[in-house]
One Martini backbone bead per residue (centre of mass of N, CA, C, O) as a GRO file, in nm:
protein
  171
    1MET     BB    1  -7.728   1.348   4.609
    2SER     BB    2  -7.663   1.247   4.309
    3GLN     BB    3  -7.669   0.989   4.097
    4ASN     BB    4  -7.395   1.100   3.922
    5GLU     BB    5  -7.204   1.124   4.151
    6GLU     BB    6  -6.914   1.113   4.272
    7ILE     BB    7  -6.719   0.849   4.423
    8LEU     BB    8  -6.507   0.862   4.714
    9PRO     BB    9  -6.242   0.792   4.871
   10ILE     BB   10  -6.150   0.736   5.196
   11VAL     BB   11  -5.857   0.818   5.386
   12ASN     BB   12  -5.560   0.782   5.511
   13VAL     BB   13  -5.230   0.894   5.547
   14SER     BB   14  -5.155   0.604   5.397
   15GLY     BB   15  -5.396   0.543   5.175
   16HIS     BB   16  -5.622   0.396   5.322
   17VAL     BB   17  -5.929   0.266   5.304
   18ILE     BB   18  -6.221   0.392   5.522
   19GLY     BB   19  -6.421   0.503   5.283
   20LYS     BB   20  -6.702   0.708   5.160
   21ALA     BB   21  -6.784   0.978   4.927
   22SER     BB   22  -6.884   1.252   4.798
   23ARG     BB   23  -6.762   1.507   4.632
   24SER     BB   24  -6.933   1.735   4.769
   25GLU     BB   25  -6.857   1.654   5.059
   26CYS     BB   26  -6.537   1.681   5.015
   27HIS     BB   27  -6.599   2.006   4.916
   28SER     BB   28  -6.756   2.120   5.210
   29GLY     BB   29  -6.557   2.110   5.467
   30SER     BB   30  -6.507   1.802   5.594
   31MET     BB   31  -6.212   1.696   5.572
   32LEU     BB   32  -6.206   1.456   5.383
   33LEU     BB   33  -5.979   1.227   5.295
   34HIS     BB   34  -5.858   1.234   4.951
   35PRO     BB   35  -5.757   1.115   4.662
   36VAL     BB   36  -5.503   1.221   4.432
   37VAL     BB   37  -5.366   1.322   4.114
   38HIS     BB   38  -5.036   1.398   3.962
   39LEU     BB   39  -4.887   1.507   3.640
   40HIS     BB   40  -4.573   1.566   3.541
   41VAL     BB   41  -4.495   1.705   3.213
   42PHE     BB   42  -4.219   1.658   3.041
   43ASN     BB   43  -3.989   1.750   2.816
   44ARG     BB   44  -3.658   1.719   2.678
   45ASN     BB   45  -3.605   2.037   2.774
   46GLY     BB   46  -3.757   2.076   3.073
   47ASP     BB   47  -4.038   2.131   3.027
   48LEU     BB   48  -4.362   2.223   3.154
   49LEU     BB   49  -4.683   2.129   3.176
   50LEU     BB   50  -4.973   2.339   3.152
   51GLN     BB   51  -5.305   2.416   3.277
   52LYS     BB   52  -5.585   2.587   3.196
   53ARG     BB   53  -5.833   2.678   3.380
   54SER     BB   54  -6.145   2.706   3.360
   55LEU     BB   55  -6.389   2.959   3.415
   56SER     BB   56  -6.602   2.733   3.527
   57LYS     BB   57  -6.462   2.677   3.780
   58LYS     BB   58  -6.476   2.669   4.123
   59ILE     BB   59  -6.160   2.619   4.136
   60GLN     BB   60  -5.940   2.817   4.017
   61PRO     BB   61  -6.010   3.006   3.783
   62GLY     BB   62  -5.776   3.072   3.501
   63LYS     BB   63  -5.554   2.900   3.608
   64TRP     BB   64  -5.253   2.755   3.641
   65ASP     BB   65  -5.160   2.396   3.623
   66THR     BB   66  -5.135   2.107   3.638
   67ALA     BB   67  -5.174   1.894   3.369
   68VAL     BB   68  -5.263   1.661   3.588
   69GLY     BB   69  -5.575   1.616   3.751
   70GLY     BB   70  -5.739   1.396   4.000
   71HIS     BB   71  -5.953   1.175   4.100
   72VAL     BB   72  -6.004   0.895   4.286
   73ASP     BB   73  -6.206   0.646   4.250
   74TRP     BB   74  -6.413   0.420   4.347
   75GLY     BB   75  -6.231   0.127   4.308
   76GLU     BB   76  -5.960   0.268   4.254
   77ASP     BB   77  -5.636   0.314   4.175
   78VAL     BB   78  -5.384   0.529   4.138
   79HIS     BB   79  -5.277   0.435   3.865
   80SER     BB   80  -5.545   0.422   3.712
   81ALA     BB   81  -5.602   0.724   3.751
   82LEU     BB   82  -5.364   0.836   3.607
   83VAL     BB   83  -5.419   0.722   3.339
   84ARG     BB   84  -5.715   0.832   3.294
   85GLU     BB   85  -5.643   1.129   3.324
   86ALA     BB   86  -5.436   1.158   3.096
   87ARG     BB   87  -5.630   1.085   2.874
   88GLU     BB   88  -5.866   1.278   2.937
   89GLU     BB   89  -5.709   1.557   2.957
   90ILE     BB   90  -5.435   1.517   2.714
   91GLY     BB   91  -5.381   1.248   2.550
   92LEU     BB   92  -5.220   1.044   2.743
   93LYS     BB   93  -5.005   0.761   2.740
   94VAL     BB   94  -4.924   0.607   3.032
   95VAL     BB   95  -4.674   0.370   3.137
   96GLU     BB   96  -4.412   0.505   3.328
   97PRO     BB   97  -4.446   0.643   3.603
   98LYS     BB   98  -4.290   0.857   3.841
   99PRO     BB   99  -4.260   0.862   4.162
  100LEU     BB  100  -4.243   1.139   4.402
  101PHE     BB  101  -4.517   1.203   4.592
  102VAL     BB  102  -4.670   1.228   4.926
  103TYR     BB  103  -4.947   1.454   5.029
  104GLU     BB  104  -5.105   1.703   5.211
  105PHE     BB  105  -5.394   1.896   5.121
  106THR     BB  106  -5.524   2.214   5.243
  107SER     BB  107  -5.832   2.386   5.234
  108PRO     BB  108  -6.122   2.530   5.310
  109ILE     BB  109  -6.278   2.265   5.132
  110GLU     BB  110  -6.023   2.063   5.152
  111HIS     BB  111  -5.874   1.720   5.152
  112GLU     BB  112  -5.570   1.597   5.033
  113LEU     BB  113  -5.408   1.304   4.875
  114ILE     BB  114  -5.106   1.355   4.701
  115ASN     BB  115  -5.013   1.188   4.389
  116GLY     BB  116  -4.692   1.223   4.251
  117TYR     BB  117  -4.587   1.258   3.910
  118THR     BB  118  -4.369   1.161   3.631
  119VAL     BB  119  -4.311   1.263   3.286
  120THR     BB  120  -4.151   1.200   2.959
  121VAL     BB  121  -4.192   1.326   2.654
  122SER     BB  122  -4.196   1.326   2.335
  123ASP     BB  123  -4.161   1.536   2.064
  124ASP     BB  124  -4.444   1.428   1.930
  125PHE     BB  125  -4.605   1.544   2.157
  126VAL     BB  126  -4.947   1.655   2.160
  127PRO     BB  127  -5.150   1.836   2.335
  128GLN     BB  128  -5.491   1.767   2.440
  129ALA     BB  129  -5.789   1.908   2.535
  130GLU     BB  130  -6.028   1.686   2.621
  131GLU     BB  131  -6.141   1.889   2.810
  132HIS     BB  132  -6.359   2.147   2.903
  133GLU     BB  133  -6.184   2.247   3.175
  134ILE     BB  134  -5.973   2.331   2.950
  135ASP     BB  135  -5.825   2.621   2.790
  136ASP     BB  136  -5.510   2.527   2.809
  137LEU     BB  137  -5.182   2.430   2.668
  138ARG     BB  138  -4.843   2.440   2.800
  139PHE     BB  139  -4.510   2.504   2.787
  140TRP     BB  140  -4.271   2.556   3.050
  141SER     BB  141  -4.033   2.708   3.194
  142ILE     BB  142  -3.888   2.720   3.487
  143ASP     BB  143  -3.846   3.020   3.488
  144ASP     BB  144  -4.128   3.112   3.425
  145ILE     BB  145  -4.260   2.990   3.673
  146SER     BB  146  -4.090   3.136   3.876
  147ALA     BB  147  -4.190   3.419   3.784
  148ALA     BB  148  -4.517   3.349   3.849
  149ILE     BB  149  -4.474   3.355   4.140
  150GLY     BB  150  -4.710   3.558   4.321
  151LYS     BB  151  -4.915   3.669   4.043
  152ASP     BB  152  -5.196   3.515   3.996
  153ILE     BB  153  -5.155   3.266   3.769
  154LEU     BB  154  -5.127   3.040   3.975
  155THR     BB  155  -5.192   2.795   4.167
  156PRO     BB  156  -5.132   2.746   4.501
  157ASN     BB  157  -5.087   2.457   4.475
  158PHE     BB  158  -4.874   2.461   4.246
  159GLU     BB  159  -4.666   2.640   4.393
  160THR     BB  160  -4.602   2.440   4.613
  161GLU     BB  161  -4.538   2.176   4.424
  162PHE     BB  162  -4.308   2.312   4.269
  163LEU     BB  163  -4.107   2.319   4.494
  164ARG     BB  164  -4.104   2.038   4.558
  165LEU     BB  165  -4.024   1.944   4.257
  166ARG     BB  166  -3.745   2.076   4.281
  167ARG     BB  167  -3.622   1.922   4.513
  168VAL     BB  168  -3.651   1.636   4.404
  169LEU     BB  169  -3.531   1.707   4.099
  170LYS     BB  170  -3.314   1.944   4.098
  171ILE     BB  171  -3.428   2.226   3.918
   0.00000   0.00000   0.00000
């Protein structure tokens, strides 16, 4: 583990912290359950903001994904992580995000406890890709997202979460 590597909390399925590990250890196939935040950003027309992951990303490069997503850092609570990630990734100051769901996501290399939230932004919000790991940001209609499912345009995690989002929000 490098000196500057992120340390992440390890949690149980209820979200209670039971330990800590490095980011690389959490993404090594260890299946250590660690918390992440996802923020689904809607505009007033009901369109959903998505980010295009940088081609330099190790996981799902070049695919469209949730507008804001990131790890909860060691010593940080979920709400603080959500506020930090929204500011860092798209330049959004989140005041009162609405909680949507908490669920486990497992891929061949990681096991995450996803804390999903939503917020509706005002018409004057212009998303800014603050992080170099985002190649593009744009609002998509629900129909356009639905049409892209299964076509290798969206991340598999987002496709699954979008179906959950549609059920919860009835969109």
